[in-house]
Short mmCIF file of C-alpha atoms in Angstrom, two decimals:
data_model
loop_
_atom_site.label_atom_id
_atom_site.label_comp_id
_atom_site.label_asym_id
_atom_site.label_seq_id
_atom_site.Cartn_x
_atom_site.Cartn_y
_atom_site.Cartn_z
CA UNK A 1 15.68 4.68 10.82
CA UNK A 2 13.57 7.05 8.80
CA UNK A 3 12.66 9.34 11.86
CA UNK A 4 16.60 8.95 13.36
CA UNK A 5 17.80 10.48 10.13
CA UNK A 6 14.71 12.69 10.30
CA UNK A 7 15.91 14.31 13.51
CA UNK A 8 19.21 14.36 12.31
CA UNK A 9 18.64 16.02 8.91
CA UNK A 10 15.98 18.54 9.76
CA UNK A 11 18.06 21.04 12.08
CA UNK A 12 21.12 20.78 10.04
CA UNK A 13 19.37 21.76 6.48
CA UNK A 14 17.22 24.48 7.99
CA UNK A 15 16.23 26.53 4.66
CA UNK A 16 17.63 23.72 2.78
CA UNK A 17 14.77 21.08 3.64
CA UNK A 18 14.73 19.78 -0.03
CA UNK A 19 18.11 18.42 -0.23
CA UNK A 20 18.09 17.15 3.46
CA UNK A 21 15.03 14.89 1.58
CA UNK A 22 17.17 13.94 -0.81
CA UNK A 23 19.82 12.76 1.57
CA UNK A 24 17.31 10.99 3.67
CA UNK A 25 16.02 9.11 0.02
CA UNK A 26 19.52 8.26 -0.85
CA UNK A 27 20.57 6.88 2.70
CA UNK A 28 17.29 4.59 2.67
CA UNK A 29 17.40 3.34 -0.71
CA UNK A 30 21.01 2.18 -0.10
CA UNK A 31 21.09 1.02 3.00
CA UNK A 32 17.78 -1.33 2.55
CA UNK A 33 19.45 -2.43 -0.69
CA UNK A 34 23.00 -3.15 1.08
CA UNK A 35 21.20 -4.31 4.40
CA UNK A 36 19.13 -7.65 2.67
CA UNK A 37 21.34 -7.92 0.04
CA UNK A 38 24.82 -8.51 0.94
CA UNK A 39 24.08 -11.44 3.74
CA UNK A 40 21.41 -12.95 1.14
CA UNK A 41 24.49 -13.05 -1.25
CA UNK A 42 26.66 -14.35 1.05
CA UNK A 43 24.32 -17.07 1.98
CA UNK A 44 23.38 -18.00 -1.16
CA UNK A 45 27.50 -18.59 -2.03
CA UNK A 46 27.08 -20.52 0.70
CA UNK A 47 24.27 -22.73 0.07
CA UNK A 48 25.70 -23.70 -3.69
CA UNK A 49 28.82 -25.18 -1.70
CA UNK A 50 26.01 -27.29 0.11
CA UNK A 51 24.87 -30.49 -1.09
CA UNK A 52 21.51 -29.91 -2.99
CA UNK A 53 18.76 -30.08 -2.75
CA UNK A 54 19.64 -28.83 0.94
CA UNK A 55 21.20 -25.57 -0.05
CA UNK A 56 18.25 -24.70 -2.51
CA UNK A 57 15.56 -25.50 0.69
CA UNK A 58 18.14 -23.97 3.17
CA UNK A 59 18.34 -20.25 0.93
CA UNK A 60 14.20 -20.39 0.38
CA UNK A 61 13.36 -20.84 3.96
CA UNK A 62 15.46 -18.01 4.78
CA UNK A 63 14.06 -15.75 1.57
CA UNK A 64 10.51 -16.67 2.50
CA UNK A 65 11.35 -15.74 6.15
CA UNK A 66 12.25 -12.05 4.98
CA UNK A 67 9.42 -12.62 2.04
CA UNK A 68 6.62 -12.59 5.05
CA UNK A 69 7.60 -9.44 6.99
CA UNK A 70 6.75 -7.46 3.54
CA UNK A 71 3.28 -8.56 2.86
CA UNK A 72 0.76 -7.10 5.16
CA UNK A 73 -3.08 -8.73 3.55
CA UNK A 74 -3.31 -10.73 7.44
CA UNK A 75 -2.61 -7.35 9.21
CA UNK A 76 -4.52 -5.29 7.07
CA UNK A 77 -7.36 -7.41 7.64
CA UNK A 78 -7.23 -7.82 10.99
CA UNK A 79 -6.90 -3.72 11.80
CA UNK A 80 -9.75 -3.33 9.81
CA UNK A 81 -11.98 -5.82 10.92
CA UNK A 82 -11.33 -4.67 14.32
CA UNK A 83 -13.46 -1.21 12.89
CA UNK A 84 -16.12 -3.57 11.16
CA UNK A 85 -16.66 -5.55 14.41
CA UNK A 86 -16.90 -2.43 16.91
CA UNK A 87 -19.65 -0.62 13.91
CA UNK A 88 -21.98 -3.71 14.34
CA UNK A 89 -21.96 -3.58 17.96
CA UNK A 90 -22.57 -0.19 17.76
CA UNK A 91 -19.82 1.24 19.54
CA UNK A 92 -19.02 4.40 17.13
CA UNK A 93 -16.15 5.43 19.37
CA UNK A 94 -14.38 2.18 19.27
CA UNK A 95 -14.87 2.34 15.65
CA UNK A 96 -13.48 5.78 15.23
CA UNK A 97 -10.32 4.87 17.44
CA UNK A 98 -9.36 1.71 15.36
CA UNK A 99 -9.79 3.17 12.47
CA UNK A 100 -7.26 6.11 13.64
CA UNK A 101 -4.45 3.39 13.70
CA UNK A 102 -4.95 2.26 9.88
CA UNK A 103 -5.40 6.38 8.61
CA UNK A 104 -3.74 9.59 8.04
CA UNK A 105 -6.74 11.58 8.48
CA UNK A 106 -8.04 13.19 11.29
CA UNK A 107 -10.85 10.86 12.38
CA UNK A 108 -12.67 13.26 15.11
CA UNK A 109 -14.95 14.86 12.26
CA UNK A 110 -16.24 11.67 11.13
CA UNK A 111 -19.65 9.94 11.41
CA UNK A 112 -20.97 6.15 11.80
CA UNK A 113 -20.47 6.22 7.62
CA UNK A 114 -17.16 8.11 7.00
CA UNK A 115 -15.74 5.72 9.33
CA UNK A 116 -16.52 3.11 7.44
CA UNK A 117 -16.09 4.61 4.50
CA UNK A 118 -11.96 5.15 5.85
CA UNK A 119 -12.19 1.67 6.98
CA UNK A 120 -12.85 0.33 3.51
CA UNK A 121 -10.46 3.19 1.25
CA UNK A 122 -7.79 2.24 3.55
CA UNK A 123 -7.95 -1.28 2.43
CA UNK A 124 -8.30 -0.92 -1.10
CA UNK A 125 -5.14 1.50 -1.20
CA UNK A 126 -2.94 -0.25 1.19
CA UNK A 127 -3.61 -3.64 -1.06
CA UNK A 128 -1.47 -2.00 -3.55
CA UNK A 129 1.07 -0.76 -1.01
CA UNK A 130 1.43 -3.56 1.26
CA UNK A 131 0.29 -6.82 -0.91
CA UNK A 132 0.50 -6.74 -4.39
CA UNK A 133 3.86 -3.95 -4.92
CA UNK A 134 5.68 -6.16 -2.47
CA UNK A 135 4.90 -9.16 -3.99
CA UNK A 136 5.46 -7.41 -8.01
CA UNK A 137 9.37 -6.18 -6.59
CA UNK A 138 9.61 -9.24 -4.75
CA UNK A 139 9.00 -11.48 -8.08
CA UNK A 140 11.24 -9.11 -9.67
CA UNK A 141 14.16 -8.98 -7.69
CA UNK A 142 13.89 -11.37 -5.02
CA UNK A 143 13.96 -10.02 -0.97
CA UNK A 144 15.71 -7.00 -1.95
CA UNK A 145 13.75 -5.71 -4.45
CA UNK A 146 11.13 -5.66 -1.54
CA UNK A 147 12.96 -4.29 1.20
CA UNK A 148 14.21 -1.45 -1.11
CA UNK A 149 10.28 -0.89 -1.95
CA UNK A 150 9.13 -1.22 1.80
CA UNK A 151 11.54 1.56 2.21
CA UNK A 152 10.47 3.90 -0.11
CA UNK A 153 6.80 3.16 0.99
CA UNK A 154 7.36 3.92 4.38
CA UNK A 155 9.08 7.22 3.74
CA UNK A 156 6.51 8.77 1.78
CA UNK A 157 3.79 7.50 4.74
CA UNK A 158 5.87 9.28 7.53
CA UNK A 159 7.38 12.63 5.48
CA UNK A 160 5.19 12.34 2.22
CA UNK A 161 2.55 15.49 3.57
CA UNK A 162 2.20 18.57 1.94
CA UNK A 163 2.75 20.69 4.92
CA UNK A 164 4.45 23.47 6.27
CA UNK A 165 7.05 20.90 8.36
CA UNK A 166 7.14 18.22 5.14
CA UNK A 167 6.07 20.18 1.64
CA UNK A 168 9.85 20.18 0.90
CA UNK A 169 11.72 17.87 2.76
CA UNK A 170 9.14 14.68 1.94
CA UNK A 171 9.52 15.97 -1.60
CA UNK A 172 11.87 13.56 -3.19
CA UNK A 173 10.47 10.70 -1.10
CA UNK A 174 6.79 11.17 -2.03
CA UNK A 175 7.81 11.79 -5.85
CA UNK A 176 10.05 8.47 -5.38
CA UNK A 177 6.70 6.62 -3.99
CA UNK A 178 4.64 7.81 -7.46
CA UNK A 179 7.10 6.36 -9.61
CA UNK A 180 7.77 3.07 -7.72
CA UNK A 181 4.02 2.62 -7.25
CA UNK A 182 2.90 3.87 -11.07
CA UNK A 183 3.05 0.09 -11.91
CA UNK A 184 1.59 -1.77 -9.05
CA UNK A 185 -1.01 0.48 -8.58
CA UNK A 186 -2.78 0.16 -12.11
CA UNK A 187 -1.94 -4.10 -11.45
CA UNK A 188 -4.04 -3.85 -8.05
CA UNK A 189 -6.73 -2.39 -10.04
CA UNK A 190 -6.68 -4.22 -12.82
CA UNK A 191 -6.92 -7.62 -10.21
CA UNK A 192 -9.36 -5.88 -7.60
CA UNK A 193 -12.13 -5.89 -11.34
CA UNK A 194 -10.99 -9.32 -12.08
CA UNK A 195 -11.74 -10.61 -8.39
CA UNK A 196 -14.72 -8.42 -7.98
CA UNK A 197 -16.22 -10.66 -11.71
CA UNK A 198 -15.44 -14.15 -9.76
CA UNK A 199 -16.40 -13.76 -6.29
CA UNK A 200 -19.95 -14.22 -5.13
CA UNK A 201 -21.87 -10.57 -4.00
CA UNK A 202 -19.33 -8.34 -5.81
CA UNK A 203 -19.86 -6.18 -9.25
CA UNK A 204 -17.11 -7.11 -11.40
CA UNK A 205 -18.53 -5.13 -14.49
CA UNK A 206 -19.17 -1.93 -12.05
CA UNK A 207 -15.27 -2.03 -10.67
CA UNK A 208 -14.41 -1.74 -13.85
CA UNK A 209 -16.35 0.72 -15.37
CA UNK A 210 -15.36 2.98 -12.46
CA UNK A 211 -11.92 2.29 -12.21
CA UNK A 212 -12.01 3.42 -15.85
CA UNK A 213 -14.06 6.60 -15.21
CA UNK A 214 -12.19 7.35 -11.60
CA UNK A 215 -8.88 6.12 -11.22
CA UNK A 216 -7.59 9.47 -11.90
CA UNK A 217 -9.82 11.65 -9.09
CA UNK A 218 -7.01 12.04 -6.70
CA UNK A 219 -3.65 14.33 -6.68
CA UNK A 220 -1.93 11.14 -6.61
CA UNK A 221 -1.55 9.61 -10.16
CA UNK A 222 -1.51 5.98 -7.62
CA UNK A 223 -4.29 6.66 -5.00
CA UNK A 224 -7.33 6.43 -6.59
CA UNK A 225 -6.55 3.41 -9.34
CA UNK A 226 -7.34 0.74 -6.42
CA UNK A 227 -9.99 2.94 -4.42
CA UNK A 228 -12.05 3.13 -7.46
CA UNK A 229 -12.01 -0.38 -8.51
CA UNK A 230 -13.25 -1.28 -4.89
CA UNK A 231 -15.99 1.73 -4.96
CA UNK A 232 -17.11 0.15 -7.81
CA UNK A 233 -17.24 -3.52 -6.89
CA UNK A 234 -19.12 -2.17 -3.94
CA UNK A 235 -21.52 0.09 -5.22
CA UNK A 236 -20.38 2.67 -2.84
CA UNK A 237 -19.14 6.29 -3.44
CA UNK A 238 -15.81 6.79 -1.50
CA UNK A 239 -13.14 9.33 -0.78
CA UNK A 240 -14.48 13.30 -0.68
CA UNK A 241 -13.43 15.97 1.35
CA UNK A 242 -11.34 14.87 4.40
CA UNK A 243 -9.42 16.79 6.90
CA UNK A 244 -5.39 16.23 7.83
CA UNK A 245 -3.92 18.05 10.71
CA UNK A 246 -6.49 19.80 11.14
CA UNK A 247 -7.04 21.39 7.23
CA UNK A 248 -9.82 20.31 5.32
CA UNK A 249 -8.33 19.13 2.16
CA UNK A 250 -10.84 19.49 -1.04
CA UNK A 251 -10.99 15.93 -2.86
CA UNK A 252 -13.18 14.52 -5.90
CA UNK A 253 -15.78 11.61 -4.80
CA UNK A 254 -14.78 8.04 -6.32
CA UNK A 255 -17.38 5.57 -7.24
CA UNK A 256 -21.32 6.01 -7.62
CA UNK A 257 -23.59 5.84 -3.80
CA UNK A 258 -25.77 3.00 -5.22
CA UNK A 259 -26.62 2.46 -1.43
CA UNK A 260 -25.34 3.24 1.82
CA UNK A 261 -22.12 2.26 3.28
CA UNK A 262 -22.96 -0.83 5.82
CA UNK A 263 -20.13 -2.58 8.47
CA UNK A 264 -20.30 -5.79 5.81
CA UNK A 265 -18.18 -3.28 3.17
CA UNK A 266 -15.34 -3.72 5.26
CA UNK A 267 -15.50 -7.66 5.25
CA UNK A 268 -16.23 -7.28 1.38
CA UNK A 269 -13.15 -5.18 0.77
CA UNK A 270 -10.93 -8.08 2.56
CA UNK A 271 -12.34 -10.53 0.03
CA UNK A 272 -11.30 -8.42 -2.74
CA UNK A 273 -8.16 -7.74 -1.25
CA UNK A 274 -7.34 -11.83 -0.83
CA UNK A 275 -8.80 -12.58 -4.03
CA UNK A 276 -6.94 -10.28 -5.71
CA UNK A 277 -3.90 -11.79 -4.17
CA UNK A 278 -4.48 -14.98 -4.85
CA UNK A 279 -4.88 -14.39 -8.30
CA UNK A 280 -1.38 -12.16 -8.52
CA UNK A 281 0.18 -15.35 -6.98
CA UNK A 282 -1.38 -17.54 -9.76
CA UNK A 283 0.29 -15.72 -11.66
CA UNK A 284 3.82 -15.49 -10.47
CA UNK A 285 3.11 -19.93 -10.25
CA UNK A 286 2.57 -19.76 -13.54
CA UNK A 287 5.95 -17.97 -14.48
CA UNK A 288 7.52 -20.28 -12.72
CA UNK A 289 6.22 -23.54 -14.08
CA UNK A 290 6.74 -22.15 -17.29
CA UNK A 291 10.75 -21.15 -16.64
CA UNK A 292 10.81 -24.76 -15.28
CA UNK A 293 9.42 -26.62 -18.06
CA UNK A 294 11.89 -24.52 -20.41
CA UNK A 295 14.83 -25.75 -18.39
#
């Protein structure tokens, strides 16, 4: 839908590529409100006619049903592990091409290390954007809270670039993404520390001594609150320079290099990533068992 309205938009605002962004924001926002929304409400009318409990069970399957296609922790994982496993055969090309399907950057410039070193920022940032901001809009507002954030996600991932084609027309979309994700971003880090202080082999004091000192070393006020809770659990000094469509692009380094970057980083960044999930869902139980036992 995003790259349909994309075509669409982009001839017909030529010189006017701001407020053809805006139009594309406003379409998105309402239709993935309006999409989700209006059948859930409809079947939820529906279910209180039911006999319950079988109305209640009927409504959840269908809300966790929706609920699933928003969380991406199992495909995250498994697109990076795919890098992790081809690095310890030793195939570096492998490795480079997986790793091109989880990135933005250009991946051709990269060594053995930057590879991994994508592998495992790529996780840490996408657990904000595809685990725990889903599951934060989700808990909020229910199936439509996280379609509407899925859609603002994805729009600042395909027109979000500051280039010549996108600087003005991904504009209001990537602006959008900062404020939707100024929350869930600080959350991720804030979990990645506390998972890094209970799991086995990860520095819970160092994630959070550098996500205090480098959550900020990114233009993004978002990217770097989750990449520098990981460096630090790690011991590993991510981000840097990197190069997009074929520009080097001048960034800050996050994290300390305590040692070098080894293939087992990526695995370790997948148990901070589930850990950190699991305790964001121990949390939303406990909401829950405490609405019940009010009622």
């Amino acid at each position: 839908m995003i790259g349909g309205l994309e075509e669409a938009l982009y001839p017909r605002f030529s010189g006017r590529e701001r407020a053809a962004g805006r139009i594309l924001v406003v379409a998105m926002c309402l239709a993935w409100t309006v999409l989700p929304g209006v059948p859930l409400a409809l079947l939820g009318a529906l279910c209180l006619r039911l006999s319950q409990p079988a109305g209640g069970l009927a409504l959840l399957a269908v809300e966790s049903v929706l609920c699933y296609q928003l969380l991406a922790a199992r495909d995250l994982c498994d697109e990076s592990m795919k890098v992790c496993r081809s690095m310890e055969a030793g195939d570096v090309e492998a490795a480079r091409a997986n790793v091109s399907m989880i990135v933005g950057r250009d991946t051709a410039p990269l060594d053995g290390a930057g590879i991994l070193r994508a592998a495992v920022e790529t996780v840490a940032e996408n657990a904000s954007d595809g685990v725990i901001a889903p599951m934060l809009f989700i808990g909020l507002l229910g199936p439509v809270g996280g379609y509407l954030y899925k859609a603002v996600n994805t729009m600042d991932s395909m027109v979000g670039y500051k280039n010549e084609r996108y600087l003005e027309f991904g504009r209001a979309a990537a602006r959008l993404d900062d404020l939707f994700n100024l929350i869930p971003s600080r959350l991720t880090g804030i979990l990645f520390c506390l998972s890094a202080a209970v799991l086995p082999g990860l520095d819970g004091a160092g994630a959070w001594r550098i996500f205090c000192r480098d959550r900020y070393n990114h233009a993004s006020p978002n990217s770097a609150q989750s990449e520098a809770a990981c460096a630090g659990a790690l011991g590993l000094r991510l981000a840097g320079d990197a190069w997009y469509f074929g520009e080097l692009h001048r960034k800050p380094f996050i994290g300390d290099a305590l040692r070098q970057v080894e293939p087992a980083d990526v695995r370790r960044a997948n148990r901070l990533l589930f850990g950190a999930q699991i305790l964001f869902l121990a949390f939303w139980a406990a909401i829950v068992l405490w609405l019940v036992g009010r009622r």
